[in-house]
Coordinates of C-alpha atoms and ligand atoms in Angstrom, one line a residue:
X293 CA -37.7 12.0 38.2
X294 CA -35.3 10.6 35.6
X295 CA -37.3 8.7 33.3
X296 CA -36.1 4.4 33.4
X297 CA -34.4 3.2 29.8
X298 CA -34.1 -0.5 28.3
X299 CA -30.5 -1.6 27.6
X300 CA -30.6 -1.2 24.5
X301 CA -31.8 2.8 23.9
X302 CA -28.9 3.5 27.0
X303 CA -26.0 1.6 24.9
X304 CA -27.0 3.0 21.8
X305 CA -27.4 6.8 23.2
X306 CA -23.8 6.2 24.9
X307 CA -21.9 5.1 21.3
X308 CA -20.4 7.4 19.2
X309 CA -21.9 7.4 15.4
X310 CA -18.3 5.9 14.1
X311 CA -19.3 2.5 15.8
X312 CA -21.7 1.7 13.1
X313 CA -19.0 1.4 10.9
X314 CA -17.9 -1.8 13.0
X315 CA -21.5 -3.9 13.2
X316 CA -21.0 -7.5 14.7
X317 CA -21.2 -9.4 10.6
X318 CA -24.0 -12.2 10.4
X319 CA -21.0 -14.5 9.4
X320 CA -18.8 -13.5 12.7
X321 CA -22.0 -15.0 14.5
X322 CA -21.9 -18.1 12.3
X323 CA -17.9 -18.1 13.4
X324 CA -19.3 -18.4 17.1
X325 CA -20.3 -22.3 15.9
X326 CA -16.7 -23.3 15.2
X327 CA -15.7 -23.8 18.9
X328 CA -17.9 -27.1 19.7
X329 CA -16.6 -30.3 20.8
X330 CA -15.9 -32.6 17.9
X331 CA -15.5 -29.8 15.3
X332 CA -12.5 -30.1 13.2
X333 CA -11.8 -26.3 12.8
X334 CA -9.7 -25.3 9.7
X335 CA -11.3 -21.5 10.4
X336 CA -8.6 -19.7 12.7
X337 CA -5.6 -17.3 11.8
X338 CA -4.1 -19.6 14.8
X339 CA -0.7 -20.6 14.7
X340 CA 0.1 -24.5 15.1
X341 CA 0.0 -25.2 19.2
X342 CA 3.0 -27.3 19.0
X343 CA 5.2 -23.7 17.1
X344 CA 4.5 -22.1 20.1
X345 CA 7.6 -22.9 22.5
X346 CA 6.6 -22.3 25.9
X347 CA 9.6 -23.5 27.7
X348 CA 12.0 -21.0 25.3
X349 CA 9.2 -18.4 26.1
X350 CA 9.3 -19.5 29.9
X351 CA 13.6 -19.8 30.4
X352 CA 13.7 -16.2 28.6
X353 CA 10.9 -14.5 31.0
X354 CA 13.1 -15.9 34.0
X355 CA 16.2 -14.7 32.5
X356 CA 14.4 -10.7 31.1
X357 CA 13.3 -10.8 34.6
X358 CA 16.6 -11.0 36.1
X359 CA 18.3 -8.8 34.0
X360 CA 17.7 -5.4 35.0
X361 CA 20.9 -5.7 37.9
X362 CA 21.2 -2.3 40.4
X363 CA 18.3 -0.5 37.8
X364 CA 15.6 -3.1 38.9
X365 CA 13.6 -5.1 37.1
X366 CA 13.1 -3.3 34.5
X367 CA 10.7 -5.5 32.6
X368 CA 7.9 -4.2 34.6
X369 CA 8.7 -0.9 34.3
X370 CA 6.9 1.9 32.1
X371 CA 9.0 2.1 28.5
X372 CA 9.3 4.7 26.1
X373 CA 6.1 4.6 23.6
X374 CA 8.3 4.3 20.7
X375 CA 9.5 0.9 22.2
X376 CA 12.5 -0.4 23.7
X377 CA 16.3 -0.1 22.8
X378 CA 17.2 -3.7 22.7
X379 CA 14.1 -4.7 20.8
X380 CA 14.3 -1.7 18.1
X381 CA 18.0 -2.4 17.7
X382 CA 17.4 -6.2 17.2
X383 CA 14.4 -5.4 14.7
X384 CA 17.1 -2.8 13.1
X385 CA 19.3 -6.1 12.4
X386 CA 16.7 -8.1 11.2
X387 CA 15.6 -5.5 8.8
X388 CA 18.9 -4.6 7.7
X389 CA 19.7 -7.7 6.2
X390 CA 17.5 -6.1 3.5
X391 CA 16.9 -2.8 3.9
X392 CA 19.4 -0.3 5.8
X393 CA 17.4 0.6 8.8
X394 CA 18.0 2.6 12.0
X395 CA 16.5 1.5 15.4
X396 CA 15.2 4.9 15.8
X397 CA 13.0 4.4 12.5
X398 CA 10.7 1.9 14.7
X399 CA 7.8 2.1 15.8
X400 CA 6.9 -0.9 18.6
X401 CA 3.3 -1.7 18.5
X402 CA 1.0 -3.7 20.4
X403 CA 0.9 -6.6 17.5
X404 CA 0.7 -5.2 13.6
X405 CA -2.9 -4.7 14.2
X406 CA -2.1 -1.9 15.8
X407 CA 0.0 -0.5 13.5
X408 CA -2.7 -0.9 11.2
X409 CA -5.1 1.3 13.6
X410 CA -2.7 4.2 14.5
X411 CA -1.8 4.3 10.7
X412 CA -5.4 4.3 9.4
X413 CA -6.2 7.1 12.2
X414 CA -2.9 9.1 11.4
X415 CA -3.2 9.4 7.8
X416 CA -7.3 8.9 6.9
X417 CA -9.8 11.8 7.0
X418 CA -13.3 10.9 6.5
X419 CA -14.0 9.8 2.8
X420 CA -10.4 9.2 2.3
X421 CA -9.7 6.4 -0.7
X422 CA -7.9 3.3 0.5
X423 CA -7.6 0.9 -1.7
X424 CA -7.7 -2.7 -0.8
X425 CA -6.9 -6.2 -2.5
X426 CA -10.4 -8.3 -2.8
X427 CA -11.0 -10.4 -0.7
X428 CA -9.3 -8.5 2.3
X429 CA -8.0 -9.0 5.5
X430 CA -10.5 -7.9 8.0
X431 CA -8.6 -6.1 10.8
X432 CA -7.5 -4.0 8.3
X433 CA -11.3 -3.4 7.1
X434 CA -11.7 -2.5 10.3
X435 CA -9.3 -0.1 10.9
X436 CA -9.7 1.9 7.6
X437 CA -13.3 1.6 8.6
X438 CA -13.3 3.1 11.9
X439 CA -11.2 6.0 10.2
X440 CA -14.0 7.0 8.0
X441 CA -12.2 5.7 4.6
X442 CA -13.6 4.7 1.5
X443 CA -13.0 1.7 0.8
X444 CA -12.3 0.4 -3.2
X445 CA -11.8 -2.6 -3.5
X446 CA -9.5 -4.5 -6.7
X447 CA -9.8 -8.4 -7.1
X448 CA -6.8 -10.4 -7.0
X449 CA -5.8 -13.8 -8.2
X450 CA -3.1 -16.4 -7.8
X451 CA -0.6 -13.5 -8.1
X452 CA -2.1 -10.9 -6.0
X453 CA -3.6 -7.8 -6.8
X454 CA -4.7 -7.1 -10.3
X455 CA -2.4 -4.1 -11.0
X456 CA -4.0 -3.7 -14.1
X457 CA -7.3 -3.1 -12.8
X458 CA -5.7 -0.6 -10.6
X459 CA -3.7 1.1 -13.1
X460 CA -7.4 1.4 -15.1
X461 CA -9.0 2.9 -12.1
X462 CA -6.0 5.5 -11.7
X463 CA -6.5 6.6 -14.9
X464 CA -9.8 6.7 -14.4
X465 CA -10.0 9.2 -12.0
X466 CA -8.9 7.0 -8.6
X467 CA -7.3 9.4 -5.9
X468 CA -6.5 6.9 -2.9
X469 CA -4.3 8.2 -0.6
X470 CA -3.1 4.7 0.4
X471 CA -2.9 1.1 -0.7
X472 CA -3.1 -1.5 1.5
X473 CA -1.3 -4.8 0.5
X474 CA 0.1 -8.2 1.9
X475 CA 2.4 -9.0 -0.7
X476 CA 3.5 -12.4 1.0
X477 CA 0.9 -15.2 1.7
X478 CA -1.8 -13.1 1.4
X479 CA -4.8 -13.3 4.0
X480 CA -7.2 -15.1 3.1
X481 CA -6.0 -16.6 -0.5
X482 CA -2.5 -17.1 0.3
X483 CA -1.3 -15.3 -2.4
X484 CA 1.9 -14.4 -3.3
X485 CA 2.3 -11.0 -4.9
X486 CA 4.2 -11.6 -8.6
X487 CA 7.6 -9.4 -8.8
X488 CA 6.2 -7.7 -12.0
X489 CA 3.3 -6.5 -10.0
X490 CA 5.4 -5.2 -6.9
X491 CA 7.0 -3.5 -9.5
X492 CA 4.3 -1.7 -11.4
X493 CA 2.8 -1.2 -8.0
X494 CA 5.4 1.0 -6.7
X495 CA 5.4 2.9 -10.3
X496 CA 2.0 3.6 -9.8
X497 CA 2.4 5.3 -6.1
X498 CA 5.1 7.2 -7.5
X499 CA 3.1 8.6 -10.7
X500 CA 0.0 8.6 -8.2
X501 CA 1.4 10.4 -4.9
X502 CA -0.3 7.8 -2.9
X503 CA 1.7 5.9 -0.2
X504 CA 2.0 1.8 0.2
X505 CA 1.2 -0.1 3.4
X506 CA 2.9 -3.3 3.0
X507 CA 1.2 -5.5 6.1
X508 CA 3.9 -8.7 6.4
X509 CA 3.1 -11.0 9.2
X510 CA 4.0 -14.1 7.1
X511 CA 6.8 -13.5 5.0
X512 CA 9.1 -15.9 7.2
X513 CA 7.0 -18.3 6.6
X514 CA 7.9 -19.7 3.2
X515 CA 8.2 -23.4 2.7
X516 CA 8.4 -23.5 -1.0
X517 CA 9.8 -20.9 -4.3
X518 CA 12.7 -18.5 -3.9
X519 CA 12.3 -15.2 -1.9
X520 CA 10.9 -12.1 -3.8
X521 CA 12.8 -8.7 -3.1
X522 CA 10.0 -6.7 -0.7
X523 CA 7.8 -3.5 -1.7
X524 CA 10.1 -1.0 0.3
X525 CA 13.2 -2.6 -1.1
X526 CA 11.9 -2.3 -4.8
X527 CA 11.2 1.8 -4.1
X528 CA 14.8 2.7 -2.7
X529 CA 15.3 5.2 -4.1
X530 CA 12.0 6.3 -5.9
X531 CA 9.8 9.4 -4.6
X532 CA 7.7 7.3 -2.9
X533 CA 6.4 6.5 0.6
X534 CA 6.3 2.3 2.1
X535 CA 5.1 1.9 5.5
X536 CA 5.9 -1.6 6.4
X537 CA 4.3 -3.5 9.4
X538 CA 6.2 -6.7 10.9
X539 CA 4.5 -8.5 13.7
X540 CA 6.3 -11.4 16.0
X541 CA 2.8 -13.0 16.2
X542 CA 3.2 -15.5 13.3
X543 CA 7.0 -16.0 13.9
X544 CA 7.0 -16.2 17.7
X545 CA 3.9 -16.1 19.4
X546 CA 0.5 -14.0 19.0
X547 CA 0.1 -13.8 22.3
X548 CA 3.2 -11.3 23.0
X549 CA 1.5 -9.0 21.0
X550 CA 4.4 -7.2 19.6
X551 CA 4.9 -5.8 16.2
X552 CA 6.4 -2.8 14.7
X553 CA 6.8 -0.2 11.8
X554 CA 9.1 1.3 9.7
X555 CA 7.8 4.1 7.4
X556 CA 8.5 7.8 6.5
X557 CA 9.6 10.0 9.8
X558 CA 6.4 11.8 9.9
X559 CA 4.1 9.0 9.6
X560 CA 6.0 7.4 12.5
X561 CA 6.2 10.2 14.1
X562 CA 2.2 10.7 14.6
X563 CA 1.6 7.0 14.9
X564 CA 3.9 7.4 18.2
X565 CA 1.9 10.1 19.4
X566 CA -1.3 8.3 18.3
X567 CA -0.4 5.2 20.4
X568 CA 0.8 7.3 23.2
X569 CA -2.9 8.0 24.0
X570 CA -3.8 4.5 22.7
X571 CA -1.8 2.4 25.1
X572 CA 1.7 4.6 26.4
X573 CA 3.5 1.5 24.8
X574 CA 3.6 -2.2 24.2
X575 CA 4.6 -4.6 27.2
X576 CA 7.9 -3.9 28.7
X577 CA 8.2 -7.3 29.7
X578 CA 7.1 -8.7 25.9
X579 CA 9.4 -6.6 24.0
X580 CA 12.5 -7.8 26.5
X581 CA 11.3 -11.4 25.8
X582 CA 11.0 -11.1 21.6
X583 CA 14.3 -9.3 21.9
X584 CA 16.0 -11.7 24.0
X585 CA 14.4 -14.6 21.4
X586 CA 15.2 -12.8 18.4
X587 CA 18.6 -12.3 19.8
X588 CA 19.7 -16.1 20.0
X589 CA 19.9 -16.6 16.2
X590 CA 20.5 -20.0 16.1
X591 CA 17.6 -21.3 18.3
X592 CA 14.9 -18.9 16.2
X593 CA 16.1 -20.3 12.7
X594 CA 15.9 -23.9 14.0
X595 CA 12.3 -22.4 15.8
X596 CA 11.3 -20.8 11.9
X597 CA 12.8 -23.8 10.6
X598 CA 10.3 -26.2 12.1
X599 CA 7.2 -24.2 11.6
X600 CA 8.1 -24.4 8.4
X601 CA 8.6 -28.1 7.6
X602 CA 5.3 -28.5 10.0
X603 CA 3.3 -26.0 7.5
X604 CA 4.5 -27.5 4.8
X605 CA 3.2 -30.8 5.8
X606 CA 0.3 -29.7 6.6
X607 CA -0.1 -27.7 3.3
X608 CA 0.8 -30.5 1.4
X609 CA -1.9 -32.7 3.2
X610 CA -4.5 -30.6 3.0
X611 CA -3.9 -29.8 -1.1
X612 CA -3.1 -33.3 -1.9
X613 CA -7.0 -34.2 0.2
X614 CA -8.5 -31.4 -1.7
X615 CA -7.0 -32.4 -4.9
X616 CA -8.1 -36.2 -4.6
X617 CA -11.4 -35.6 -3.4
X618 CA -13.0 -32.5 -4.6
X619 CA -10.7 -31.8 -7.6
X620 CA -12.9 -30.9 -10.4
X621 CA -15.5 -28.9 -8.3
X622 CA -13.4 -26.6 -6.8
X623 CA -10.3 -24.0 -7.6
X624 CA -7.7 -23.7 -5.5
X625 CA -3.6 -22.7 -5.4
X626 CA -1.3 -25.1 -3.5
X627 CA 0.0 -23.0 -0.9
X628 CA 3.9 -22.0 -1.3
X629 CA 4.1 -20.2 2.7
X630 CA 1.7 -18.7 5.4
X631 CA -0.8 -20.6 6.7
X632 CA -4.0 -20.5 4.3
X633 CA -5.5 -21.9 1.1
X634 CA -8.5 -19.8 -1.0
X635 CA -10.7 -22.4 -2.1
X636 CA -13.4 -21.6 -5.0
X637 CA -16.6 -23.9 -5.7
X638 CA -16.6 -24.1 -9.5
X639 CA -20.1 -26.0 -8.8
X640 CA -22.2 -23.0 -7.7
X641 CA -21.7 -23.7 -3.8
X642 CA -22.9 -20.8 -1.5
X643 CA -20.3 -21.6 0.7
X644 CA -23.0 -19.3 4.0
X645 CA -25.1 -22.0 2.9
X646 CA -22.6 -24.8 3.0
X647 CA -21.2 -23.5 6.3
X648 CA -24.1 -25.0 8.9
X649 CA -23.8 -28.5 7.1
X650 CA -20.5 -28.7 7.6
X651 CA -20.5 -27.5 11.2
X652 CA -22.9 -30.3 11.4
X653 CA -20.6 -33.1 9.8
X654 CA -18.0 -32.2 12.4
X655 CA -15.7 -29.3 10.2
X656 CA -15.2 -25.7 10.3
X657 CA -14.4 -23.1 7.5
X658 CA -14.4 -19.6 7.3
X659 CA -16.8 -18.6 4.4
X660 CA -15.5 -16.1 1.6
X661 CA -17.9 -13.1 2.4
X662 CA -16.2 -12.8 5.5
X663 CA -13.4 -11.0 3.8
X664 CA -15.8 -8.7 1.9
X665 CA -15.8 -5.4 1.7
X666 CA -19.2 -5.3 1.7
X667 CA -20.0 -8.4 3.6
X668 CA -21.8 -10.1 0.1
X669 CA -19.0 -10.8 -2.1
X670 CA -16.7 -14.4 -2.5
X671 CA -20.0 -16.4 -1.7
X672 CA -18.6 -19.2 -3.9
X673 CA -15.4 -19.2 -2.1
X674 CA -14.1 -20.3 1.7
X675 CA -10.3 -19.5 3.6
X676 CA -9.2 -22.8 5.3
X677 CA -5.9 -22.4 7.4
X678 CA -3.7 -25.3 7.3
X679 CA -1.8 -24.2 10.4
X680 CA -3.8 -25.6 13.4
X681 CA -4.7 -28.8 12.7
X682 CA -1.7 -31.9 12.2
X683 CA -2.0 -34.0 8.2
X684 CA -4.1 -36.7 9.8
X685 CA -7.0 -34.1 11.3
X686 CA -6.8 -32.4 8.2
X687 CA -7.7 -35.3 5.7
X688 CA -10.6 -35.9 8.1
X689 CA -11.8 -32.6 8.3
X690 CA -11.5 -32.9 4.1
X691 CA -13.1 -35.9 4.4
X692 CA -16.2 -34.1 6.6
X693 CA -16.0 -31.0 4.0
X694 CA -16.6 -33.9 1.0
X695 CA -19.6 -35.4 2.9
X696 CA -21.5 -32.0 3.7
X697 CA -20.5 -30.4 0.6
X698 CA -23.2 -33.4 -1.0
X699 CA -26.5 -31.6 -1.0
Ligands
LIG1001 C1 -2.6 -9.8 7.2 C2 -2.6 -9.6 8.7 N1 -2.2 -8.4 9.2 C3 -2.2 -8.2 10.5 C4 -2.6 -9.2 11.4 C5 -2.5 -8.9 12.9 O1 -1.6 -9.6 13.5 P1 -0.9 -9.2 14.9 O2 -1.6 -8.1 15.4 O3 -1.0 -10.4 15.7 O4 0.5 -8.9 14.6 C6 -3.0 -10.4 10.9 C7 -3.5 -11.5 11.8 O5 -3.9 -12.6 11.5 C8 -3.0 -10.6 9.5 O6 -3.4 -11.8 9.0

């Protein structure tokens, strides 16, 4: 007789011992709060609604589906795992306009997330250094998590990652085998990355032998200040290796889930392999469709050009709110691209405490600890996108944040 088990001892028997490095966070629970009626949420990574063109989206399915002549539609077919031609030749374009690259140095994935996974598995043995700017993205956490990394983190500020922490640490004895950065609009403070630090921080992987993953989902997204010259393009011609991850998510739409990467052959080389097991390849039918968008030039820099001017509405509404209203007890940057603002209580706000009371006055933010290494850090501080919500929503959700923020 087989003896009868709770739920519980059967899940936890069937899980390998790598899951416990992704426990559910108390403050992904609190997150579950956001989604009530009459909650102004200003927590989501969630592109704007109205930059999401459905009838492009639609009038290019119709047409990707109709392309594939005496061959079938091949839109629903299987594809090669490192993606397909027309896409990788497109991104090869894109790319090129600042960095010579070949359509065969792609790699397709299923959104830059995934890049982020199949890099973190091809490249991290257990105990592994990555180092990571503070406060971090999540899904990258995640990933370099999952791996079996150590994670160090170094604070940032207003221009990115302190490089002289980092340098510090190297001398110090640091031996990460990669960094992790978003050098454009940073997630969650919105950063921008200063050139003299891009700089110094491709010095340092060259003295250091470690390699760079540059993670750029928002770079297009720049409303305001001139363009800085990308990681990769500063290490042409260096000894040193830049993986960089592009996603169509921010520019296009998150739910294609495309991305790709462009790094040294032999890290692409076992990412393909890695993602041949993980999914065989991203959608046929998705790649067609961000191809076939990419490829009408015109219509996706009027498309870029909107989200842009709506962003920078927005950005300017929500700074101008926070600026008027709680000005002297809180820190923040006005946003220059992307679609979030770091704001820091200089009045000793727990912002897990604040969290409830403003769910209860009809707003939503996402608390600093959430992009913690540790889950305990940035307790004083909160990430509020400016993407989803239009100016007017925005003041009132300030508004709301003003009233709760009152003990
Ligand atoms: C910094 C960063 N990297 C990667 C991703 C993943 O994006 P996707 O998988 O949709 O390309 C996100 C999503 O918000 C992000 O903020």
């Amino acid at each position: 007789m087989g003896t009868i088990e709770g739920p519980t001892e059967i899940s936890s028997r069937h899980l390998s011992t790598r899951m416990s490095t992704l426990r559910p966070s108390p403050i992904r629970a609190l997150l579950r709060l956001v989604d009530q009626p009459g909650v102004l949420s200003m927590a989501g990574g969630l592109p704007a609604l109205s930059a999401l063109d459905a009838d492009r989206v639609r009038a290019v399915i119709e047409s990707v589906l109709d392309h594939g002549g005496a061959l079938g539609p091949t839109a629903l077919q299987y594809g090669p795992t490192e993606g397909v031609d027309p896409l990788r030749r497109r991104l090869a374009g894109m790319l090129s306009a600042e960095l010579p690259t070949d359509a065969d140095d792609i790699l397709v994935t299923t959104g830059s997330q995934q890049g982020l996974d199949l890099l973190a598995r091809a490249s991290i043995d257990p105990g592994d250094v990555v180092v990571v700017e503070a406060p971090s993205y999540l899904g990258a956490l995640q990933s370099f998590s999952v791996a079996g990394a150590r994670i160090v983190a170094i604070d940032g500020d207003h221009d990115g990652i302190d490089v002289d922490r980092l340098a510090a640490e190297l001398a110090g004895g640091l031996r990460p085998k990669v960094l992790y950065v978003v050098a454009n609009f940073h997630n969650p403070t919105g950063a921008v990355l200063s050139l003299d630090r891009r700089i110094r921080l491709v010095e340092l992987a060259e003295h250091h032998g470690f390699f760079i993953i540059s993670d750029d989902p928002y770079g297009e997204l720049r409303f305001a200040g001139p363009p800085l010259p990308s990681i990769a393009a500063l290490g042409v011609g260096r000894p040193v290796s830049i993986v960089r991850l592009g996603s169509a998510s921010k520019i296009l739409a998150p739910g294609l889930r495309v991305g790709w990467m462009t790094g040294p052959p032999a890290l692409l080389e076992a990412a393909g392999r890695l993602k041949q097991s993980a999914d065989l390849h991203t959608s046929t039918l998705s790649q067609l469709v961000v191809a076939e968008l990419l490829a009408d030039e015109g219509a996706q820099r009027a498309h870029l050009d909107r989200i842009r001017s709506r962003y920078r509405e927005r950005a300017g509404a929500l700074s101008d709110a926070l600026g008027a209203d709680l000005g002297e007890r809180v820190d923040f940057s006005p946003p220059t691209g992307g679609m979030f603002t770091w704001v820091t209580a200089l009045d000793g706000t727990d912002t897990v405490e604040l969290f409830p009371r403003a769910i209860d006055h009809g707003v939503a933010f996402v608390p600093g600890a959430a992009f913690s290494v540790d889950g305990g850090g940035f307790t004083g501080s909160l990430r509020l996108s400016f993407a989803t919500l239009d100016p007017t929503r925005i003041r009132i959700g300030v508004a709301r944040l003003i009233e709760a923020w009152r003990p």
